[in-house]
Amino acid sequence: MTMNTLPRRLLSSLTFVVGTGLLLAMLVMALLGPWLYPQGPWTVAGAPMTWPGADAALPLGTDALGRDILAGLLHGARVSLLIGAAATAVALCVGIVVGTLTGYFGGWVDDLLMRLTDAVQTVPPFLLAIVVVLIVNPSVASIVGAIALISWPTVARLVRAEFMRLREADFVSACRLMGMRPARIIFVQMLPNAIPPIVVSSSIMVASAILIESGLAFLGLGDPNVISWGTMVGLGRSDLRAGWYLVVIPGLAIMLSVLALNLLGDGLNDALNTRLSP
Amino acid sequence: MSPSALLQVQDMRLGLADGTALVDGVSWSLAAGQTLAVVGESGSGKSLSAMALMGLLPPAVRWLGGQAHFEGQALRDLSERDYRQIQGRRIGMIFQEPMTSLNPVMRIGDQLVEVLRCHLPLSARAARDRAVELLASVQIPQPEQRISHYPHQMSGGQRQRVMIAMALACDPALLLADEPTTALDVTVQADILQLLREQQQRRALGVLLITHDLGVVSQVADHVVVMYAGQVMEQGPVAQVLSQPAHPYTQGLLRARPSGKLARSERLHEIAGMVAAPTRERLGCPFAARCASALPQCAREQPPVVRPAPERLAACWLVSQGAAP
């Protein structure tokens, strides 16, 4: 038997390597932002509408108010990644709790919580996010909450399906027969067996959270105190004919980050789903 | 039966909410240090009665009547919480399928520690040492290394040994073994049975063995209960029941075993027909339709329980009328 270990399988997958590389580049950008541009993204750095490459000090140019695009891009990476990760984390917590309870116990717990899940899923997700952010006032916390609110049902359904499968597994009956408490069985014995699909779907969830945040910011519903890539696309829209780069540069950043997370998810899926590997 | 019984089942009736009985009027008792084998074909209710004793009935099945006592405690009305005090601690259980009864993503040492600390106030360190001892006691070589292995790194026989170690971790008084050797190679089967016997002698363990393998029964059991369609057909000491079966069903089962004396053209004896579906009302002997020596009353009236020998019981009209077994 060859040692076909998980790290080896991951590194041999091109999609995983490319996805991780792009994501690491984004992380570096986010970390470099405040160090390279301590004055923040909102200060005027040069002449308005400087095209990329026209001024060596402003490699990506400036917008209509003379703000440095590169500074915005780096600071925006922080916000996009933070919101993507935080919203996914919150959605995972809620979704895992709901999914484990419904999948393990079934019965009225299942009925009650799954009807709640259905109710959330019947509302168009982006519309729900807009309504929540409008009611609570746009801030990083409210945007995270809104995105988590529309994403947790997917996790709950996924975890529920895994737990319904695992509930019938012999080792789970064995644990019950050894007198273990349900909480112990759920979190110590069963949850580690349900991790692969959760990991894969959470990378896709971060990507869609970034997209939703960009959409909200584009509509002017982003946190007014921070800049995100969506904000930049929204601000650049009015000057689209004078300088298309205002929209294309942050748009590319969004596209690449979503692509990176999708590639990462695909790579993880191939590596974790051993049934598919030859 | 005896007042010193470790586990006593009296007229146990299990079934569906509509009254369809799946296990119907089963009584037996098991003394400490003894092995009781429950044999029967699929659907005879042998596994279901074990599940009921462990407090793990499927949601659709419930107690319809009777009672079971373990160490003097009535099991039928025990709450889930009280059951957890017994499960694993006083009653251990091993399963048919060693391939799937261990958690695939946990090291076997951690799984043993998990069981130990669930019932005993042990430190992590002490539990680990205890786990190594347990692995050694079920004759797993190099237990210190094996403790950090995952189940997929072990063979079926070794996994069954780990399962036995887990079942015995908290020093229970009763071990339930549901087809413990069915999924194993014949040579490994013998080793596992040997191990079970040793552990039983060392710990004065009562063993309830659920099986359909009469060979296993004759090797390890003291008493045997033969079940058919949820009812006890015959029970008694293994040596007597297997050498002189009283009930026609037991006789049929024994004849259906390959003896090695079969000529090439000869067919293996079989019991004609199929197990009847469980019904709400019981009428006559459940085996009557397949019984070669059935009497007219067999299909109409419940057979009486008679004693063909001092320690034996059989539920059969034929035996009650003194026909030679």
XYZ file of C-alpha atoms in Angstrom:
603
model
C 0.000 0.000 0.000
C 1.415 3.377 -0.971
C 1.282 6.106 1.603
C -1.491 8.139 0.029
C -1.752 10.640 2.862
C -3.982 13.679 2.949
C -1.203 16.332 2.606
C 0.216 14.428 -0.332
C -3.133 14.149 -2.044
C -3.729 17.857 -1.468
C -0.384 18.945 -2.892
C -0.773 16.761 -5.957
C -4.041 18.511 -6.767
C -3.448 21.492 -9.076
C -6.742 23.155 -8.205
C -5.923 23.044 -4.515
C -2.432 24.494 -5.012
C -3.637 27.325 -7.280
C -6.573 28.109 -4.995
C -4.418 28.158 -1.879
C -1.796 30.297 -3.661
C -4.361 32.921 -4.658
C -5.882 32.916 -1.198
C -2.486 33.330 0.442
C -1.803 36.270 -1.892
C -5.039 37.854 -0.699
C -4.058 37.314 2.925
C -0.686 38.951 2.294
C -2.492 41.914 0.685
C -4.771 42.229 3.674
C -1.818 42.130 6.069
C 0.251 44.609 4.065
C -2.557 47.209 3.804
C -2.190 49.118 7.057
C 1.592 48.736 6.967
C 2.021 50.225 3.454
C -0.823 52.726 3.752
C -1.136 53.660 7.432
C -3.104 56.785 6.514
C -5.997 54.572 5.346
C -7.780 54.307 1.996
C -9.869 57.472 2.227
C -7.095 60.144 2.083
C -6.329 62.023 -1.114
C -3.045 60.742 -2.501
C -2.691 62.458 -5.897
C -4.447 64.086 -8.828
C -7.984 62.761 -9.461
C -8.433 60.156 -12.187
C -4.754 59.247 -12.510
C -4.628 56.236 -14.804
C -2.799 53.103 -13.659
C 0.882 53.278 -14.559
C 0.838 57.051 -15.164
C 2.463 57.813 -11.812
C 5.039 55.446 -10.292
C 3.926 56.408 -6.770
C 0.350 55.452 -7.616
C 0.724 52.129 -9.518
C -3.022 51.493 -9.822
C -4.029 55.152 -10.215
C -6.578 57.212 -8.317
C -10.328 57.645 -8.369
C -12.426 60.742 -9.021
C -11.491 62.207 -5.618
C -7.784 61.381 -5.962
C -7.782 58.422 -3.555
C -5.170 55.727 -4.135
C -6.752 52.610 -5.740
C -4.016 50.278 -4.441
C -4.570 51.487 -0.865
C -8.282 50.817 -1.306
C -7.587 47.379 -2.754
C -5.331 46.356 0.151
C -7.603 47.740 2.855
C -10.619 46.292 1.055
C -9.029 42.824 1.166
C -9.170 43.009 4.981
C -12.853 43.832 5.019
C -13.830 41.291 2.360
C -11.871 38.468 4.003
C -12.988 39.413 7.503
C -16.654 39.507 6.552
C -16.371 36.329 4.501
C -14.678 34.400 7.300
C -16.765 35.807 10.158
C -20.086 35.276 8.382
C -19.106 31.715 7.509
C -18.005 31.025 11.082
C -21.307 32.253 12.505
C -23.311 30.337 9.865
C -21.292 27.180 10.626
C -21.950 27.445 14.366
C -25.697 27.895 13.921
C -25.929 25.368 11.089
C -23.932 22.697 12.899
C -26.003 23.004 16.064
C -29.301 22.874 14.152
C -28.064 20.078 11.873
C -26.773 17.878 14.683
C -29.895 18.298 16.821
C -32.287 17.546 13.965
C -30.194 14.745 12.493
C -29.447 12.997 15.777
C -32.727 13.316 17.637
C -35.269 13.433 14.795
C -38.905 13.584 15.937
C -40.409 16.891 16.990
C -36.997 18.585 17.282
C -36.444 17.775 13.619
C -39.909 18.961 12.602
C -39.637 22.232 14.472
C -36.137 23.218 13.407
C -36.468 22.059 9.809
C -39.696 24.056 9.335
C -37.761 27.061 10.623
C -35.011 26.289 8.119
C -37.574 25.978 5.341
C -39.064 29.319 6.353
C -35.689 31.053 6.053
C -35.000 29.371 2.719
C -38.306 30.467 1.172
C -37.202 34.140 1.321
C -34.883 35.170 -1.544
C -31.505 35.299 0.228
C -30.041 38.507 -1.182
C -33.301 40.366 -0.567
C -33.344 39.117 3.020
C -29.782 40.337 3.519
C -30.701 43.784 2.152
C -33.736 44.035 4.428
C -31.764 43.005 7.520
C -28.931 45.451 6.811
C -31.418 48.269 6.121
C -33.264 47.644 9.375
C -30.212 47.258 11.616
C -28.086 49.959 9.878
C -25.035 48.962 7.856
C -22.001 48.001 9.912
C -19.505 45.162 9.699
C -21.391 43.321 12.467
C -24.823 43.694 10.874
C -23.504 42.617 7.462
C -21.878 39.543 9.045
C -25.156 38.790 10.800
C -27.209 39.207 7.639
C -24.951 36.941 5.577
C -24.868 34.335 8.356
C -28.663 34.466 8.559
C -29.058 33.547 4.902
C -26.234 30.942 4.826
C -26.874 28.750 7.884
C -29.741 26.693 6.381
C -27.369 25.141 3.826
C -25.012 24.009 6.595
C -27.897 22.762 8.708
C -29.231 20.599 5.873
C -25.787 19.236 5.065
C -24.966 18.361 8.683
C -28.448 16.919 9.213
C -28.024 14.573 6.253
C -24.603 13.454 7.516
C -25.958 12.855 11.012
C -28.944 10.899 9.764
C -26.486 8.629 7.973
C -24.103 8.404 10.954
C -26.912 7.843 13.450
C -27.438 4.389 11.966
C -23.719 3.532 12.046
C -22.753 0.628 14.283
C -20.138 2.585 16.161
C -22.752 5.149 17.191
C -25.009 2.381 18.542
C -21.935 1.011 20.289
C -21.310 4.365 21.939
C -24.920 4.556 23.068
C -24.669 1.023 24.439
C -21.607 2.054 26.385
C -23.731 4.611 28.172
C -22.281 7.771 26.631
C -24.339 10.936 26.867
C -25.830 12.242 23.598
C -23.791 15.480 23.688
C -20.590 13.444 23.989
C -21.582 11.143 21.122
C -22.566 14.067 18.895
C -19.502 16.237 19.351
C -16.707 13.764 20.092
C -17.735 10.725 18.032
C -19.996 11.840 15.194
C -18.954 15.388 14.302
C -15.371 14.466 13.294
C -16.909 12.001 10.819
C -18.984 14.782 9.277
C -16.068 17.215 8.866
C -15.101 16.638 5.176
C -18.335 17.919 3.595
C -18.443 20.795 6.087
C -14.893 21.847 5.209
C -15.592 21.704 1.492
C -18.813 23.644 1.680
C -17.404 26.262 4.036
C -14.787 27.338 1.476
C -17.600 27.889 -1.028
C -19.562 29.709 1.677
C -16.705 32.164 2.264
C -16.704 32.854 -1.479
C -20.413 33.515 -1.614
C -20.219 35.653 1.541
C -17.605 37.819 -0.201
C -19.906 38.101 -3.211
C -22.912 39.053 -1.089
C -20.891 41.629 0.825
C -19.677 43.114 -2.454
C -23.252 43.237 -3.696
C -24.434 45.003 -0.551
C -21.535 47.475 -0.683
C -22.166 48.122 -4.373
C -25.744 49.081 -3.502
C -24.395 51.483 -0.883
C -25.258 49.199 2.015
C -21.685 48.548 3.107
C -20.277 49.750 6.407
C -19.651 53.481 5.692
C -16.542 53.513 7.899
C -14.601 50.858 6.016
C -13.806 50.322 2.372
C -14.508 47.029 0.621
C -14.099 45.907 -2.960
C -17.820 46.201 -3.471
C -17.723 49.820 -2.239
C -14.985 50.565 -4.770
C -16.972 49.059 -7.642
C -20.024 51.046 -6.526
C -18.087 54.329 -6.303
C -16.391 53.753 -9.640
C -19.662 53.017 -11.433
C -20.530 56.731 -11.916
C -17.143 57.362 -13.559
C -17.223 54.207 -15.637
C -16.889 56.001 -18.967
C -14.070 58.248 -17.798
C -12.045 55.412 -16.258
C -13.152 51.800 -16.566
C -10.203 50.713 -14.420
C -12.070 52.055 -11.348
C -14.545 49.195 -11.690
C -12.381 46.543 -13.316
C -9.541 46.491 -10.737
C -11.680 45.811 -7.627
C -13.939 43.628 -9.778
C -10.948 41.466 -10.715
C -9.989 41.219 -7.056
C -13.473 39.941 -6.213
C -13.400 37.498 -9.103
C -9.977 36.106 -8.218
C -10.802 35.673 -4.541
C -14.047 33.855 -5.325
C -12.210 31.731 -7.882
C -9.494 30.957 -5.317
C -12.015 29.775 -2.749
C -13.887 27.671 -5.295
C -10.657 26.037 -6.459
C -9.721 25.419 -2.843
C -13.101 23.823 -2.231
C -12.761 21.601 -5.308
C -9.272 20.532 -4.296
C -10.389 19.723 -0.764
C -13.358 17.815 -2.108
C -11.150 15.660 -4.323
C -8.684 15.027 -1.516
C -11.176 14.361 1.274
C -13.591 12.309 -0.782
C -11.478 9.186 -1.023
C -14.205 7.273 -2.820
C -13.532 9.352 -5.936
C -9.757 8.985 -5.930
C -8.409 6.025 -7.920
C -35.899 -19.998 38.034
C -32.984 -19.529 40.400
C -33.148 -16.522 42.746
C -29.441 -15.790 42.243
C -29.926 -15.104 38.546
C -27.856 -12.241 37.134
C -30.365 -11.544 34.408
C -33.898 -12.849 34.463
C -36.460 -12.382 31.709
C -40.099 -13.134 32.519
C -42.748 -13.434 29.844
C -41.130 -10.699 27.756
C -43.462 -9.432 25.047
C -42.201 -6.878 22.530
C -44.145 -5.567 19.581
C -45.575 -2.717 17.590
C -48.060 -0.138 18.823
C -50.948 -2.006 17.165
C -50.262 -5.071 19.303
C -48.399 -7.182 16.744
C -46.024 -9.223 18.878
C -42.479 -9.677 17.562
C -41.183 -11.326 20.727
C -43.922 -13.202 22.492
C -43.760 -14.538 26.023
C -40.041 -15.237 26.330
C -38.697 -16.316 29.718
C -35.223 -17.417 30.702
C -32.547 -16.645 33.239
C -28.787 -16.340 33.219
C -26.543 -16.899 36.229
C -23.212 -15.156 36.838
C -20.300 -16.934 35.186
C -22.599 -18.809 32.805
C -23.175 -18.490 29.086
C -26.686 -18.508 27.700
C -27.028 -18.822 23.956
C -30.140 -17.580 22.179
C -30.399 -19.225 18.772
C -32.866 -18.798 15.977
C -33.059 -17.798 12.361
C -33.342 -14.213 11.104
C -36.500 -12.562 12.352
C -36.920 -14.906 15.301
C -36.641 -11.961 17.691
C -33.309 -12.892 19.240
C -31.545 -9.603 18.480
C -34.659 -7.606 19.331
C -34.815 -9.128 22.808
C -31.128 -8.254 23.327
C -31.828 -4.664 22.228
C -34.706 -4.454 24.687
C -32.422 -5.599 27.509
C -29.899 -2.921 26.557
C -32.607 -0.238 26.507
C -32.160 0.439 22.818
C -35.394 -0.649 21.152
C -36.107 0.846 17.727
C -38.651 3.699 18.003
C -41.515 1.618 16.551
C -41.082 -1.288 18.980
C -42.214 -1.275 22.614
C -42.701 -3.565 25.582
C -46.170 -5.102 25.477
C -45.787 -7.142 28.633
C -43.480 -8.978 30.971
C -40.406 -7.778 32.790
C -36.661 -8.285 32.954
C -34.485 -8.008 36.047
C -30.755 -7.383 35.987
C -28.958 -7.606 39.352
C -32.386 -7.249 40.966
C -33.228 -4.061 39.040
C -36.329 -3.981 36.822
C -35.202 -2.967 33.346
C -38.498 -2.338 31.592
C -39.363 1.006 33.120
C -35.827 2.337 33.519
C -35.378 5.905 32.245
C -32.754 6.674 29.625
C -30.671 8.420 32.261
C -30.749 5.447 34.644
C -29.960 3.098 31.788
C -26.737 4.983 31.105
C -25.552 3.984 34.575
C -25.870 0.337 33.538
C -24.900 0.476 29.871
C -21.179 0.056 29.486
C -20.652 -0.091 33.249
C -22.616 -3.193 34.296
C -23.552 -4.540 30.847
C -21.083 -4.583 27.986
C -21.957 -5.410 24.412
C -20.058 -6.610 21.374
C -21.386 -6.511 17.858
C -21.464 -8.631 14.774
C -19.509 -6.288 12.503
C -16.088 -5.328 13.877
C -15.425 -3.393 10.662
C -18.091 -0.798 11.424
C -18.438 -0.827 15.203
C -15.358 1.303 15.813
C -15.237 5.003 15.014
C -13.114 5.254 11.834
C -11.646 8.689 12.629
C -10.581 8.064 16.236
C -7.470 6.265 17.451
C -8.448 3.067 19.240
C -6.718 4.265 22.422
C -8.860 7.391 22.448
C -11.974 5.301 21.959
C -11.066 3.122 24.940
C -10.247 6.183 27.048
C -13.585 7.702 26.064
C -15.466 4.658 27.405
C -13.383 4.466 30.572
C -13.743 8.124 31.492
C -17.444 8.072 30.693
C -18.035 5.793 33.691
C -14.984 5.873 35.937
C -13.373 8.866 37.638
C -9.984 8.387 35.984
C -7.390 10.972 35.022
C -6.387 11.091 31.362
C -3.072 9.480 32.243
C -4.624 6.667 34.308
C -7.233 6.013 31.624
C -4.501 5.686 29.027
C -2.583 3.210 31.165
C -5.796 1.273 31.724
C -6.416 1.238 27.951
C -2.977 -0.283 27.358
C -3.690 -2.934 29.998
C -7.031 -3.718 28.394
C -5.464 -4.149 24.961
C -2.855 -6.425 26.483
C -5.571 -8.452 28.219
C -7.302 -9.146 24.901
C -3.932 -10.280 23.536
C -3.193 -7.459 21.148
C 0.571 -7.486 20.618
C 2.521 -4.291 21.373
C -0.402 -2.503 23.014
C 1.624 0.680 23.651
C 2.032 1.159 19.907
C -1.356 -0.164 18.869
C -3.101 2.337 21.074
C -2.328 5.123 18.621
C -3.514 3.176 15.578
C -6.709 3.838 13.690
C -9.255 1.047 13.163
C -8.446 0.748 9.439
C -4.892 -0.242 10.362
C -6.132 -3.399 12.114
C -7.550 -6.689 10.899
C -11.112 -7.812 11.559
C -10.073 -10.163 14.335
C -7.993 -7.487 16.034
C -10.840 -5.014 15.796
C -13.154 -7.531 17.424
C -10.567 -7.876 20.202
C -10.620 -4.092 20.622
C -14.424 -4.223 20.770
C -14.202 -6.866 23.483
C -11.711 -4.685 25.366
C -14.123 -1.752 25.112
C -17.065 -3.868 26.261
C -15.067 -5.116 29.270
C -13.426 -1.754 30.027
C -15.533 -0.931 33.080
C -15.615 -4.507 34.390
C -19.276 -5.311 33.670
C -21.163 -8.242 35.169
C -22.902 -9.143 31.920
C -21.634 -9.281 28.365
C -24.062 -9.284 25.474
C -22.518 -10.737 22.337
C -24.664 -10.342 19.227
C -23.244 -12.729 16.604
C -19.678 -11.921 17.732
C -17.945 -14.218 15.274
C -20.239 -14.247 12.242
C -18.194 -11.716 10.273
C -14.850 -13.383 10.983
C -12.774 -16.118 9.353
C -13.222 -19.539 10.884
C -9.722 -19.626 12.391
C -10.157 -16.157 13.867
C -13.584 -17.218 15.158
C -12.003 -19.903 17.293
C -9.499 -17.402 18.742
C -12.216 -14.904 19.612
C -14.374 -17.581 21.260
C -11.352 -18.736 23.238
C -10.712 -15.154 24.337
C -14.341 -14.723 25.393
C -14.151 -17.922 27.454
C -10.950 -16.796 29.187
C -12.362 -13.384 30.039
C -15.526 -15.003 31.299
C -13.636 -17.289 33.649
C -11.374 -14.505 34.893
C -14.216 -12.101 35.639
C -17.122 -14.487 36.482
C -18.915 -12.795 33.645
C -22.423 -13.734 32.575
C -22.493 -13.967 28.793
C -25.624 -13.694 26.668
C -24.700 -14.990 23.238
C -26.989 -14.288 20.317
C -26.183 -16.485 17.359
C -27.535 -18.697 14.623
C -24.437 -20.883 14.626
C -25.074 -24.123 16.523
C -21.369 -24.951 16.307
C -20.553 -21.844 18.336
C -23.316 -22.738 20.799
C -21.914 -26.188 21.438
C -18.411 -24.750 21.962
C -19.106 -22.015 24.466
C -22.628 -22.042 25.891
C -23.957 -23.676 29.075
C -27.638 -23.160 28.320
C -29.427 -22.652 25.063
C -32.741 -21.001 24.202
C -34.129 -21.915 20.778
C -36.406 -19.196 19.394
C -38.736 -19.287 16.431
C -41.028 -16.456 15.257
C -40.622 -14.591 18.534
C -41.384 -17.549 20.798
C -39.230 -19.947 22.760
C -39.490 -23.429 21.241
C -37.146 -25.173 23.586
C -34.535 -24.429 26.221
C -32.183 -26.309 28.480
C -28.539 -27.314 29.020
C -26.630 -27.251 25.743
C -25.343 -30.832 25.910
C -28.832 -32.262 26.395
C -30.655 -30.046 23.894
C -28.137 -30.592 21.124
C -27.777 -34.339 21.655
C -31.473 -35.103 22.252
C -33.565 -32.267 20.860
C -37.164 -32.525 22.041
C -38.841 -29.995 19.775
C -39.298 -30.776 16.056
C -37.897 -27.323 15.191
C -34.651 -27.972 17.090
C -34.453 -31.385 15.440
C -34.871 -29.726 12.044
C -32.179 -27.153 12.790
C -29.728 -29.860 13.821
C -30.464 -31.970 10.765
C -29.927 -28.914 8.544
C -26.273 -28.700 9.591
C -23.708 -30.236 7.259
C -22.231 -33.195 9.089
C -19.474 -34.139 6.672
C -21.100 -37.495 6.031
C -23.165 -36.303 3.126
C -22.848 -38.342 -0.080
C -22.214 -36.348 -3.245
C -25.706 -36.692 -4.676
C -27.439 -36.175 -1.361
C -29.062 -32.837 -0.562
C -28.672 -31.052 2.735
C -31.784 -31.456 4.868
C -33.893 -28.325 5.004
C -36.953 -27.157 6.889
C -39.630 -26.628 4.251
C -41.539 -23.375 4.031
C -40.820 -19.889 5.333
C -41.032 -18.095 8.649
C -44.594 -16.836 9.072
C -45.095 -13.074 9.294
C -45.826 -11.797 12.796
C -49.551 -11.370 13.431
C -51.660 -9.681 16.050
C -53.336 -12.789 17.373
C -51.434 -15.936 18.031
C -53.170 -19.108 17.145
C -51.526 -22.418 17.791
C -47.836 -23.169 17.436
C -45.995 -20.750 15.096
C -44.009 -23.669 13.680
C -47.091 -25.805 12.939
C -47.227 -24.947 9.229
C -43.673 -26.175 8.659
C -43.630 -29.047 11.126
C -43.495 -32.510 9.556
C -45.047 -34.145 12.623
C -47.759 -31.556 13.302
C -50.915 -32.793 15.053
C -54.419 -31.435 14.318
C -54.451 -29.221 17.439
C -51.041 -27.672 16.650
C -52.531 -25.089 14.288
C -55.430 -24.242 16.613
C -54.225 -24.277 20.191
C -51.185 -22.838 21.874
C -48.879 -25.744 22.766
C -48.286 -26.395 26.476
C -44.846 -25.865 27.983
C -43.603 -29.235 29.215
C -40.462 -30.547 30.896
C -38.930 -33.370 28.882
C -36.117 -33.497 31.468
C -35.627 -31.782 34.868
C -33.802 -28.717 33.567
C -35.429 -28.520 30.155
C -38.515 -26.849 28.740
C -40.223 -27.350 25.397
C -43.392 -25.794 23.979
C -44.856 -28.612 21.877
C -48.003 -30.756 21.706
C -46.029 -33.720 20.481
C -43.647 -33.643 23.432
C -46.539 -33.153 25.851
C -48.124 -36.336 24.547
C -44.997 -38.247 25.368
C -43.836 -38.913 21.836
C -40.210 -39.924 21.811
C -37.958 -36.935 21.114
